[in-house]
Short mmCIF file of N, CA, C and O in Angstrom, two decimals:
data_model
loop_
_atom_site.label_atom_id
_atom_site.label_comp_id
_atom_site.label_asym_id
_atom_site.label_seq_id
_atom_site.Cartn_x
_atom_site.Cartn_y
_atom_site.Cartn_z
N MET U 1 -4.20 225.72 -19.23
CA MET U 1 -5.20 224.79 -18.77
C MET U 1 -5.03 224.47 -17.29
O MET U 1 -5.99 224.30 -16.61
N GLY U 2 -3.81 224.30 -16.81
CA GLY U 2 -3.60 224.05 -15.40
C GLY U 2 -3.70 222.59 -15.03
O GLY U 2 -3.74 221.72 -15.87
N VAL U 3 -3.74 222.36 -13.73
CA VAL U 3 -3.77 221.00 -13.20
C VAL U 3 -5.13 220.35 -13.45
O VAL U 3 -6.17 220.99 -13.27
N VAL U 4 -5.11 219.10 -13.87
CA VAL U 4 -6.34 218.35 -14.12
C VAL U 4 -6.74 217.64 -12.84
O VAL U 4 -5.94 216.95 -12.23
N HIS U 5 -7.97 217.81 -12.42
CA HIS U 5 -8.50 217.12 -11.25
C HIS U 5 -9.74 216.35 -11.69
O HIS U 5 -10.73 216.97 -12.07
N PRO U 6 -9.68 215.01 -11.64
CA PRO U 6 -10.87 214.26 -12.05
C PRO U 6 -12.02 214.52 -11.09
O PRO U 6 -11.90 214.27 -9.90
N ALA U 7 -13.12 215.05 -11.62
CA ALA U 7 -14.29 215.32 -10.79
C ALA U 7 -15.00 214.02 -10.44
O ALA U 7 -15.58 213.88 -9.38
N SER U 8 -14.95 213.09 -11.35
CA SER U 8 -15.55 211.78 -11.12
C SER U 8 -14.76 210.77 -11.94
O SER U 8 -13.88 211.14 -12.70
N ALA U 9 -15.11 209.53 -11.76
CA ALA U 9 -14.41 208.49 -12.50
C ALA U 9 -14.53 208.76 -13.99
O ALA U 9 -15.57 209.18 -14.48
N GLY U 10 -13.42 208.52 -14.68
CA GLY U 10 -13.42 208.73 -16.13
C GLY U 10 -14.25 207.68 -16.85
O GLY U 10 -14.60 206.64 -16.30
N ASP U 11 -14.54 207.97 -18.08
CA ASP U 11 -15.30 207.08 -18.95
C ASP U 11 -14.30 206.17 -19.67
O ASP U 11 -13.62 206.62 -20.61
N ARG U 12 -14.22 204.93 -19.23
CA ARG U 12 -13.23 203.99 -19.80
C ARG U 12 -13.46 203.76 -21.29
O ARG U 12 -12.51 203.63 -22.05
N GLN U 13 -14.70 203.70 -21.71
CA GLN U 13 -14.99 203.46 -23.13
C GLN U 13 -14.53 204.64 -23.98
O GLN U 13 -13.95 204.46 -25.04
N ALA U 14 -14.80 205.85 -23.51
CA ALA U 14 -14.32 207.04 -24.23
C ALA U 14 -12.80 207.08 -24.22
O ALA U 14 -12.17 207.46 -25.21
N GLY U 15 -12.21 206.66 -23.10
CA GLY U 15 -10.75 206.59 -23.01
C GLY U 15 -10.18 205.59 -24.00
O GLY U 15 -9.17 205.85 -24.66
N ARG U 16 -10.84 204.45 -24.15
CA ARG U 16 -10.39 203.43 -25.10
C ARG U 16 -10.41 203.98 -26.52
O ARG U 16 -9.49 203.75 -27.30
N GLN U 17 -11.45 204.71 -26.85
CA GLN U 17 -11.55 205.30 -28.19
C GLN U 17 -10.45 206.33 -28.42
O GLN U 17 -9.86 206.39 -29.50
N LYS U 18 -10.15 207.12 -27.41
CA LYS U 18 -9.09 208.13 -27.54
C LYS U 18 -7.72 207.45 -27.64
O LYS U 18 -6.88 207.85 -28.44
N VAL U 19 -7.51 206.40 -26.86
CA VAL U 19 -6.25 205.65 -26.90
C VAL U 19 -6.02 205.09 -28.31
O VAL U 19 -4.90 205.13 -28.83
N ALA U 20 -7.09 204.58 -28.93
CA ALA U 20 -6.98 204.00 -30.27
C ALA U 20 -6.48 205.03 -31.27
O ALA U 20 -5.76 204.69 -32.21
N GLY U 21 -6.82 206.28 -31.08
CA GLY U 21 -6.42 207.31 -32.02
C GLY U 21 -5.14 208.05 -31.66
O GLY U 21 -4.51 208.64 -32.52
N VAL U 22 -4.77 208.03 -30.39
CA VAL U 22 -3.68 208.89 -29.94
C VAL U 22 -2.52 208.12 -29.29
O VAL U 22 -1.37 208.40 -29.56
N CYS U 23 -2.81 207.16 -28.45
CA CYS U 23 -1.80 206.58 -27.56
C CYS U 23 -1.26 205.21 -27.98
O CYS U 23 -0.16 204.84 -27.58
N GLN U 24 -2.05 204.47 -28.72
CA GLN U 24 -1.71 203.07 -28.95
C GLN U 24 -0.40 202.86 -29.70
O GLN U 24 0.28 201.87 -29.48
N ALA U 25 0.00 203.79 -30.55
CA ALA U 25 1.24 203.62 -31.30
C ALA U 25 2.43 203.43 -30.38
O ALA U 25 3.32 202.62 -30.68
N CYS U 26 2.47 204.12 -29.28
CA CYS U 26 3.60 204.02 -28.35
C CYS U 26 3.32 203.13 -27.14
O CYS U 26 4.20 202.42 -26.68
N HIS U 27 2.09 203.21 -26.61
CA HIS U 27 1.78 202.52 -25.36
C HIS U 27 0.93 201.27 -25.54
O HIS U 27 0.70 200.55 -24.57
N GLY U 28 0.44 201.03 -26.75
CA GLY U 28 -0.37 199.85 -27.03
C GLY U 28 -1.79 199.97 -26.52
O GLY U 28 -2.05 200.68 -25.55
N MET U 29 -2.71 199.29 -27.19
CA MET U 29 -4.11 199.27 -26.73
C MET U 29 -4.21 198.54 -25.40
O MET U 29 -5.05 198.87 -24.57
N ASP U 30 -3.33 197.56 -25.20
CA ASP U 30 -3.35 196.79 -23.97
C ASP U 30 -2.50 197.42 -22.87
O ASP U 30 -2.34 196.87 -21.79
N GLY U 31 -1.93 198.60 -23.17
CA GLY U 31 -1.11 199.30 -22.19
C GLY U 31 0.27 198.72 -22.02
O GLY U 31 1.02 199.14 -21.13
N LEU U 32 0.63 197.77 -22.87
CA LEU U 32 1.95 197.14 -22.81
C LEU U 32 2.74 197.57 -24.03
O LEU U 32 2.49 197.11 -25.15
N SER U 33 3.68 198.46 -23.81
CA SER U 33 4.43 199.07 -24.90
C SER U 33 5.34 198.07 -25.59
O SER U 33 5.99 197.24 -24.95
N LYS U 34 5.39 198.18 -26.90
CA LYS U 34 6.34 197.41 -27.69
C LYS U 34 7.59 198.24 -27.95
O LYS U 34 8.56 197.76 -28.50
N ASN U 35 7.56 199.48 -27.56
CA ASN U 35 8.63 200.45 -27.77
C ASN U 35 9.41 200.59 -26.45
O ASN U 35 8.84 201.00 -25.44
N PRO U 36 10.71 200.29 -26.44
CA PRO U 36 11.47 200.38 -25.19
C PRO U 36 11.57 201.80 -24.62
O PRO U 36 11.89 201.97 -23.45
N GLU U 37 11.26 202.80 -25.43
CA GLU U 37 11.30 204.18 -24.97
C GLU U 37 10.01 204.63 -24.30
O GLU U 37 9.96 205.69 -23.67
N ALA U 38 8.94 203.86 -24.45
CA ALA U 38 7.62 204.24 -23.90
C ALA U 38 7.27 203.29 -22.76
O ALA U 38 7.40 202.08 -22.88
N PRO U 39 6.79 203.83 -21.64
CA PRO U 39 6.45 202.98 -20.50
C PRO U 39 5.15 202.21 -20.70
O PRO U 39 4.28 202.61 -21.47
N ASN U 40 5.04 201.09 -20.00
CA ASN U 40 3.78 200.35 -19.93
C ASN U 40 2.82 201.16 -19.05
O ASN U 40 3.22 201.70 -18.03
N LEU U 41 1.56 201.23 -19.45
CA LEU U 41 0.58 202.00 -18.70
C LEU U 41 -0.53 201.14 -18.11
O LEU U 41 -1.30 201.61 -17.27
N ALA U 42 -0.64 199.89 -18.53
CA ALA U 42 -1.69 199.01 -18.03
C ALA U 42 -1.59 198.87 -16.52
O ALA U 42 -0.52 198.63 -15.97
N GLY U 43 -2.72 199.06 -15.85
CA GLY U 43 -2.78 198.87 -14.41
C GLY U 43 -2.15 199.99 -13.60
O GLY U 43 -2.10 199.91 -12.37
N GLN U 44 -1.70 201.04 -14.26
CA GLN U 44 -1.09 202.17 -13.54
C GLN U 44 -2.17 202.87 -12.72
O GLN U 44 -3.35 202.84 -13.04
N ILE U 45 -1.77 203.53 -11.67
CA ILE U 45 -2.69 204.24 -10.79
C ILE U 45 -3.33 205.41 -11.55
O ILE U 45 -2.63 206.22 -12.16
N GLU U 46 -4.66 205.45 -11.54
CA GLU U 46 -5.41 206.42 -12.33
C GLU U 46 -5.02 207.86 -12.02
O GLU U 46 -4.78 208.66 -12.94
N ASN U 47 -4.96 208.23 -10.74
CA ASN U 47 -4.63 209.61 -10.39
C ASN U 47 -3.22 209.99 -10.85
O ASN U 47 -2.97 211.13 -11.22
N TYR U 48 -2.30 209.02 -10.80
CA TYR U 48 -0.94 209.28 -11.29
C TYR U 48 -0.97 209.58 -12.79
O TYR U 48 -0.32 210.52 -13.25
N LEU U 49 -1.71 208.78 -13.55
CA LEU U 49 -1.79 209.01 -15.00
C LEU U 49 -2.41 210.37 -15.31
O LEU U 49 -1.93 211.07 -16.21
N VAL U 50 -3.46 210.73 -14.60
CA VAL U 50 -4.09 212.04 -14.80
C VAL U 50 -3.06 213.15 -14.57
O VAL U 50 -2.91 214.07 -15.39
N LYS U 51 -2.34 213.04 -13.48
CA LYS U 51 -1.34 214.05 -13.14
C LYS U 51 -0.24 214.09 -14.20
O LYS U 51 0.14 215.17 -14.69
N ALA U 52 0.30 212.93 -14.56
CA ALA U 52 1.42 212.88 -15.50
C ALA U 52 1.02 213.41 -16.88
O ALA U 52 1.74 214.23 -17.46
N ILE U 53 -0.11 212.94 -17.40
CA ILE U 53 -0.53 213.38 -18.74
C ILE U 53 -0.82 214.88 -18.73
O ILE U 53 -0.45 215.61 -19.66
N GLY U 54 -1.46 215.37 -17.67
CA GLY U 54 -1.72 216.80 -17.56
C GLY U 54 -0.43 217.61 -17.52
O GLY U 54 -0.34 218.69 -18.12
N GLU U 55 0.58 217.09 -16.84
CA GLU U 55 1.86 217.80 -16.77
C GLU U 55 2.58 217.79 -18.12
O GLU U 55 3.24 218.77 -18.47
N TYR U 56 2.44 216.72 -18.89
CA TYR U 56 3.00 216.72 -20.25
C TYR U 56 2.26 217.76 -21.10
O TYR U 56 2.88 218.53 -21.84
N ARG U 57 0.95 217.79 -21.00
CA ARG U 57 0.16 218.74 -21.78
C ARG U 57 0.55 220.18 -21.46
O ARG U 57 0.67 221.02 -22.34
N ASP U 58 0.75 220.45 -20.17
CA ASP U 58 1.01 221.81 -19.72
C ASP U 58 2.49 222.18 -19.78
O ASP U 58 2.86 223.29 -19.41
N GLY U 59 3.35 221.25 -20.22
CA GLY U 59 4.77 221.53 -20.36
C GLY U 59 5.58 221.44 -19.08
O GLY U 59 6.76 221.78 -19.06
N VAL U 60 4.95 220.99 -17.99
CA VAL U 60 5.67 220.83 -16.72
C VAL U 60 6.66 219.68 -16.83
O VAL U 60 7.80 219.78 -16.39
N ARG U 61 6.22 218.58 -17.43
CA ARG U 61 7.10 217.45 -17.74
C ARG U 61 7.54 217.59 -19.18
O ARG U 61 6.76 218.01 -20.03
N LYS U 62 8.77 217.21 -19.44
CA LYS U 62 9.32 217.37 -20.77
C LYS U 62 9.60 216.02 -21.43
O LYS U 62 10.29 215.17 -20.88
N ASN U 63 8.99 215.82 -22.59
CA ASN U 63 9.26 214.69 -23.47
C ASN U 63 8.76 215.12 -24.83
O ASN U 63 7.60 215.49 -24.98
N ASP U 64 9.66 215.11 -25.81
CA ASP U 64 9.30 215.64 -27.13
C ASP U 64 8.00 215.06 -27.66
O ASP U 64 7.12 215.79 -28.12
N SER U 65 7.86 213.75 -27.62
CA SER U 65 6.65 213.11 -28.16
C SER U 65 5.42 213.41 -27.32
O SER U 65 4.37 213.79 -27.84
N MET U 66 5.54 213.22 -26.01
CA MET U 66 4.37 213.40 -25.13
C MET U 66 3.90 214.85 -25.11
O MET U 66 2.69 215.10 -25.06
N ASN U 67 4.81 215.80 -25.12
CA ASN U 67 4.38 217.20 -25.10
C ASN U 67 3.57 217.54 -26.34
O ASN U 67 2.58 218.28 -26.25
N ILE U 68 3.93 216.99 -27.49
CA ILE U 68 3.20 217.25 -28.72
C ILE U 68 1.82 216.59 -28.68
O ILE U 68 0.81 217.22 -28.98
N VAL U 69 1.79 215.31 -28.32
CA VAL U 69 0.53 214.55 -28.31
C VAL U 69 -0.42 215.08 -27.25
O VAL U 69 -1.60 215.29 -27.51
N ALA U 70 0.09 215.30 -26.05
CA ALA U 70 -0.77 215.68 -24.92
C ALA U 70 -1.36 217.08 -25.05
O ALA U 70 -2.43 217.35 -24.50
N LYS U 71 -0.69 217.97 -25.79
CA LYS U 71 -1.21 219.35 -25.85
C LYS U 71 -2.58 219.43 -26.52
O LYS U 71 -3.30 220.40 -26.33
N GLU U 72 -2.94 218.41 -27.27
CA GLU U 72 -4.25 218.38 -27.94
C GLU U 72 -5.35 217.75 -27.09
O GLU U 72 -6.50 217.70 -27.51
N LEU U 73 -5.00 217.27 -25.90
CA LEU U 73 -5.97 216.57 -25.05
C LEU U 73 -6.71 217.53 -24.13
O LEU U 73 -6.11 218.41 -23.52
N SER U 74 -8.02 217.33 -24.02
CA SER U 74 -8.83 218.10 -23.07
C SER U 74 -8.71 217.45 -21.68
O SER U 74 -8.20 216.34 -21.55
N ASP U 75 -9.21 218.14 -20.67
CA ASP U 75 -9.24 217.55 -19.33
C ASP U 75 -10.02 216.24 -19.34
O ASP U 75 -9.59 215.26 -18.73
N ASP U 76 -11.17 216.22 -20.03
CA ASP U 76 -11.97 215.00 -20.10
C ASP U 76 -11.21 213.88 -20.80
O ASP U 76 -11.25 212.73 -20.36
N ASP U 77 -10.50 214.20 -21.89
CA ASP U 77 -9.69 213.18 -22.58
C ASP U 77 -8.69 212.55 -21.62
O ASP U 77 -8.55 211.33 -21.57
N ILE U 78 -8.01 213.38 -20.86
CA ILE U 78 -6.98 212.90 -19.93
C ILE U 78 -7.59 211.99 -18.88
O ILE U 78 -7.07 210.91 -18.61
N VAL U 79 -8.68 212.41 -18.28
CA VAL U 79 -9.34 211.61 -17.25
C VAL U 79 -9.82 210.27 -17.84
O VAL U 79 -9.67 209.22 -17.21
N ASN U 80 -10.35 210.31 -19.05
CA ASN U 80 -10.85 209.08 -19.68
C ASN U 80 -9.72 208.13 -20.07
O ASN U 80 -9.83 206.92 -19.87
N ILE U 81 -8.64 208.66 -20.61
CA ILE U 81 -7.48 207.83 -20.95
C ILE U 81 -6.92 207.18 -19.69
O ILE U 81 -6.61 205.99 -19.67
N ALA U 82 -6.80 207.95 -18.63
CA ALA U 82 -6.29 207.42 -17.37
C ALA U 82 -7.20 206.32 -16.83
O ALA U 82 -6.72 205.28 -16.36
N ALA U 83 -8.50 206.53 -16.92
CA ALA U 83 -9.45 205.51 -16.44
C ALA U 83 -9.31 204.23 -17.25
O ALA U 83 -9.35 203.13 -16.69
N TYR U 84 -9.14 204.36 -18.56
CA TYR U 84 -9.00 203.18 -19.41
C TYR U 84 -7.73 202.40 -19.06
O TYR U 84 -7.79 201.20 -18.77
N TYR U 85 -6.58 203.06 -19.07
CA TYR U 85 -5.33 202.34 -18.80
C TYR U 85 -5.31 201.78 -17.37
O TYR U 85 -4.82 200.68 -17.14
N ALA U 86 -5.86 202.51 -16.41
CA ALA U 86 -5.89 202.02 -15.03
C ALA U 86 -6.78 200.79 -14.89
O ALA U 86 -6.54 199.93 -14.04
N SER U 87 -7.79 200.66 -15.76
CA SER U 87 -8.73 199.53 -15.65
C SER U 87 -8.16 198.23 -16.23
O SER U 87 -8.72 197.16 -15.99
N LEU U 88 -7.06 198.32 -16.97
CA LEU U 88 -6.48 197.12 -17.57
C LEU U 88 -5.74 196.32 -16.51
O LEU U 88 -4.85 196.83 -15.84
N GLU U 89 -6.13 195.08 -16.37
CA GLU U 89 -5.51 194.22 -15.37
C GLU U 89 -4.25 193.59 -15.94
O GLU U 89 -4.22 193.18 -17.10
N ILE U 90 -3.24 193.52 -15.11
CA ILE U 90 -2.00 192.86 -15.49
C ILE U 90 -1.65 191.81 -14.45
O ILE U 90 -2.09 191.89 -13.31
N GLU U 91 -0.89 190.85 -14.87
CA GLU U 91 -0.43 189.81 -13.95
C GLU U 91 1.09 189.90 -13.88
O GLU U 91 1.76 189.91 -14.91
N VAL U 92 1.57 189.99 -12.67
CA VAL U 92 3.01 190.05 -12.47
C VAL U 92 3.47 188.69 -11.98
O VAL U 92 2.96 188.17 -10.98
N ILE U 93 4.39 188.12 -12.70
CA ILE U 93 4.91 186.80 -12.36
C ILE U 93 6.36 186.95 -11.92
O ILE U 93 7.21 187.41 -12.70
N PRO U 94 6.64 186.64 -10.66
CA PRO U 94 8.02 186.78 -10.16
C PRO U 94 8.97 185.87 -10.95
O PRO U 94 8.56 184.79 -11.41
N PRO U 95 10.21 186.31 -11.09
CA PRO U 95 11.20 185.49 -11.83
C PRO U 95 11.49 184.16 -11.14
O PRO U 95 11.30 183.96 -10.01
#
């Protein structure tokens, strides 16, 4: 499949639907993981997410869980998931 390049902004609603079926178990619908092994994705930079998920799908990045899950994602799925997680606003409160 190769490198994913978002041609235009992803469809956040389609991304939300895909997250509900694929990503929420580890990363949460709100992008805040309850699993210490999975990173929070809420508010992450969209282009970074597109690149990272595409690299998991293509085997460039190695993670047993992500490589399995991501290999079933199309370029559109990846762009939409990235758009959804990037659109989630988070508040950072200093200690």
